[in-house]
Amino acid sequence: LRTIRKNPLPDGTLRNLGEKMLRYMVQNDALLTSFSFVLKSLKADHMHSNPYEVALKFCYLYQHPDIAEGLLREMKVSGIPLRTQYFWPMMCAESVRTSAESLLRVLGIMDELQVPITLNTLMDWFYPNMPPDADVEKLLNSERLPGMTPNLYYIGYMCYLLREVNAKEALELAKKHRMRMLAENRIITSLSVAFTRGEVSTCIELLRTLNDWCADGSVAVAFNSKLLQRLSRLAQPDKFEEILHCAASQNLAFDLPTLQSLQEQFSNTENEKFVQYLNILMKQEPTVNVKNATEVNIGVDEFIDECNKTEAVDKFLADMLLRKAFTDKKYDDFKNLYFFLKDSNDWYGAVSHDQQMIQVYLATGELDQAMQLFKSKEMKFVHTALAIAEALVKQKRVDDALDILKQDCNRTDQYDNGRFVTALNSFFDSAIIYVSPDELCTLLNGMSIGNFPLNINSLMTKCIKKYIDRNELDKAVEFFERAALFFRRIPYATEMTNELVKQEQSALLQKAFDIVVRIRGELHAVMTLALALVSSGRLDQANQLLKRRGVRLDHNHLISFCRIRVDNNKFRDLEALFTATNGVVDCNRNNLLSFLLISYRNCRNWRRALYFWNLLKEENFQLSKRNLLLFRKIFSDNAQVPPDDLIELLENSGINSMDSDMDALEQTEDDLLKSIYNVVPTSEIVALLNEKRIEEAVNLFQEIAQTRQSFPLKVSRQMIVALRRMKDWESLSKIRRSLPAADVRMLNLQYYIGEAMINCGECERFLESLEIRPRLRSYSSLVALILEHNPKLEERVNIYAENAYRLNNPVPLVGLWMYYTVNGRDEQARALLERLGEKVIASCLKYQYLFQKAKSRNQLSQVVDSTLTLMKKHCTTESISAAIGSLIYIERENLQRVEELMAMAEENGWTNSRLYKRIVNRLKSTMMNEDLPDDAELMSSEDDDDDDDDDDDDDDDNIKENFDQNKATTTTAETH
């Protein structure tokens, strides 16, 4: 194939090769390893644009679903996006259609590969391919339904019955299983098919049942009205007349605009009966039998007694009672109802109920019962495993914790969820306190055996950092030694060595040095020690060490050290390294200087560059052309005149002689920028941002993101702040699509997009995006900001907030409470506080918004007192600490007030949040204008999850890298 000459097609593209070979391989059952080699070769050599998709087509054409499964897994590993429709033909394969188990396995594969299982998949492919003798009811009651909640499986089955079978069976299903109303448009489409088929009376009865499922009357009215509009266009006149007659006799509810519109539509036709029925519907008082999903006015004992009397279980109400008991921490009520329902034949417990039961066991200290329940379930979530393991670790039951961690947690979709990250952090916080370093390594090893796709280097780095933060250096070195022997890795070696040097722990330093020698050799160990001496400011000792006879430089280690410092703008370390290498023979100091100058350019520090230029003159340092151009670029970017001797050197090197030939000069500078790009890819983005070339920076950001290179959070943040100042929400949205979901959450990007839309006058458009998805939790401060900018939208915001609250999303109502509070509308604020309760308000409020708006209205003292009182009752000390840090930032110009707040924080132990420490440290170092977070960043996050500490040469210490992004989706719902 490689020898075939590829003639271009008329449109200039190259002809695809290899399809016949792929067809032959499928027909002859080729091994998957052979497929993998051929497909990768076709792709790498540009012989075929989409070989995987073609091979998949042949697998389905020749009925080889087993080979197709292997190819789909190979595509996932190779980073090729998997689409839902790739799995549909697999369900049509003869070998798969023979049993419900085989079809269910296809859904399991989709779930395992993080491909969404849609209602289309269920309605059009899963249920239609079920064998005739399949017991669908039994299947739906099993615990092995992957990917979605049982509720959606029921809705999908009901829609399938309506469309493909008959409405009677759909009605029987609806009567047996009460469901939440989801995917309304799909239900309306399926009902329309059944109505037009002539099953009017059955469909009307089903519609009444569906109305009972709705959260309240307004939802039922809206649903009925949409359906009636659809039927007016699709149904035959005689059928539509029958529909109107049955609707009037059943007293169904429709909204007035829909009825008026239809009346106007039919008034000019001969369909007088239509108009008569519409008049009846407009005049009658609708009665909608609805139970509000947010109101449960019956106790658990009363509910159980009622179920025993009627010998039936209201599943919908049972679900609400379980959730309410769990939320209110009424664990005895939860247990009683859970066990009662488990013994009931009419009850199907959702996976979430079992997860809650495990949490209840953990809260009540019944660890053995929690372990037993966890192991007995087929669906095992990783965050639940971590919670159980943490509880066991606190009791020093390391073997049991290891047993739990080794369980096959098949719900890998949770790896990209904030809940998983929180559970992982909490687990390690406890493990470091309660177990020995040796036992901690054992636990890490248990997590590394296939069950957790984690970056072990990052986890080991996290453990060492926590030991150092607790000033337990002996344990840090002990863990470092055990990890080195266990995993043959030396995480965080440079930074730990740096800490040992700073604290003059010579014995521990010697021990750490010996460990590095054993694992990486003496060359790497010497470089690690030298770089630690450089970072701690002991330049003479570092210089003497590097000049010792027989010492050679580890250039890869050196370059990695420089790259990390450039990414984090640590130019002081780069200056120290340049000084410490003076006189070292085996060192290209021009390369080190390039890193330093790139760092100067990134942070626009032309004054420091000028100072260093004068130092280089005194040393008579021979500069390379690249560094001369870099110096020139630093001064020109900052509108500064270069020193005369720099201009002279440029002329002598022949660079300035190109001024007359602008093309040649631009080409030279382009080559320079490319060389920078190759060394530190993100540095050019920073330079473009500094030059206000925002559009070019955004394009380069996306270009680098497409190559799957990771971005330092500082670069992403700088890009986001620049776009926020421009109120460019469209570019922010582009950046959001380029970043991993963990970074989006950590950088609060969703908040910035909403804030930018509001500030540039797109309040209605942003509100529409919220109204479409009322279940999605946004930021309460954004809801308040909408009304600050456009008070005319208050009615719409109220409707959206009520709809969201019915779907268990109180954030918009809390936003309204904040808006009322700072605008002096005390009665409305008090009413919302009584309705929601202090706990809900405290969990969703944004104190930054409250503090800033209150200060602008001279109400700060009153609002601070009430807010802190609320938080003391219901929030963690870390959240209160972050609130105090935010308040210190707002009051930064009032030094007396700042001192009072800091004293209060010290007295109450409110100094443990990262945001508080960051702001106080900046204040103490008198760097107020350099690194303090701006107002928007404060408003969007209670605490700053970013960690700007230095990484080691192998590792990234940020917890966001603790899981393999290739094995997790990048879809996330922003929390409040």
PDB file of N, CA and C in Angstrom, residues 491-495 560-561 950-957:
ATOM      1  N   PRO A 491       8.948  11.027  43.394  1.00  0.00           N
ATOM      2  CA  PRO A 491       8.112  12.209  43.208  1.00  0.00           C
ATOM      3  C   PRO A 491       8.553  13.374  44.090  1.00  0.00           C
ATOM      4  N   TYR A 492       8.466  14.593  43.535  1.00  0.00           N
ATOM      5  CA  TYR A 492       8.653  15.818  44.315  1.00  0.00           C
ATOM      6  C   TYR A 492      10.042  15.895  44.950  1.00  0.00           C
ATOM      7  N   ALA A 493      11.028  15.264  44.290  1.00  0.00           N
ATOM      8  CA  ALA A 493      12.362  15.173  44.902  1.00  0.00           C
ATOM      9  C   ALA A 493      12.992  16.544  45.080  1.00  0.00           C
ATOM     10  N   THR A 494      12.948  17.391  44.050  1.00  0.00           N
ATOM     11  CA  THR A 494      13.605  18.701  44.124  1.00  0.00           C
ATOM     12  C   THR A 494      13.004  19.551  45.234  1.00  0.00           C
ATOM     13  N   GLU A 495      11.682  19.607  45.309  1.00  0.00           N
ATOM     14  CA  GLU A 495      11.039  20.471  46.300  1.00  0.00           C
ATOM     15  C   GLU A 495      11.229  19.939  47.719  1.00  0.00           C
ATOM     16  N   SER A 560      13.974  20.856  32.348  1.00  0.00           N
ATOM     17  CA  SER A 560      12.667  20.694  32.975  1.00  0.00           C
ATOM     18  C   SER A 560      12.481  21.696  34.119  1.00  0.00           C
ATOM     19  N   PHE A 561      13.532  21.902  34.918  1.00  0.00           N
ATOM     20  CA  PHE A 561      13.489  22.883  35.999  1.00  0.00           C
ATOM     21  C   PHE A 561      13.196  24.280  35.439  1.00  0.00           C
ATOM     22  N   ASP A 950       5.716  24.939  42.967  1.00  0.00           N
ATOM     23  CA  ASP A 950       6.501  24.363  41.887  1.00  0.00           C
ATOM     24  C   ASP A 950       6.287  22.875  41.815  1.00  0.00           C
ATOM     25  N   ASP A 951       6.374  22.374  40.588  1.00  0.00           N
ATOM     26  CA  ASP A 951       6.287  20.927  40.369  1.00  0.00           C
ATOM     27  C   ASP A 951       7.690  20.366  40.303  1.00  0.00           C
ATOM     28  N   ASP A 952       7.754  19.040  40.481  1.00  0.00           N
ATOM     29  CA  ASP A 952       9.017  18.373  40.259  1.00  0.00           C
ATOM     30  C   ASP A 952       9.171  18.098  38.776  1.00  0.00           C
ATOM     31  N   ASP A 953      10.317  17.571  38.375  1.00  0.00           N
ATOM     32  CA  ASP A 953      10.571  17.380  36.954  1.00  0.00           C
ATOM     33  C   ASP A 953       9.658  16.336  36.345  1.00  0.00           C
ATOM     34  N   ASP A 954       9.159  15.392  37.121  1.00  0.00           N
ATOM     35  CA  ASP A 954       8.308  14.344  36.564  1.00  0.00           C
ATOM     36  C   ASP A 954       6.838  14.589  36.807  1.00  0.00           C
ATOM     37  N   ASP A 955       6.522  15.477  37.724  1.00  0.00           N
ATOM     38  CA  ASP A 955       5.187  15.428  38.300  1.00  0.00           C
ATOM     39  C   ASP A 955       4.453  16.738  38.162  1.00  0.00           C
ATOM     40  N   ASP A 956       3.147  16.611  38.294  1.00  0.00           N
ATOM     41  CA  ASP A 956       2.261  17.771  38.423  1.00  0.00           C
ATOM     42  C   ASP A 956       1.512  17.597  39.714  1.00  0.00           C
ATOM     43  N   ASP A 957       1.707  18.540  40.652  1.00  0.00           N
ATOM     44  CA  ASP A 957       1.164  18.334  41.982  1.00  0.00           C
ATOM     45  C   ASP A 957      -0.312  18.675  42.075  1.00  0.00           C
TER      46      ASP A 957
END
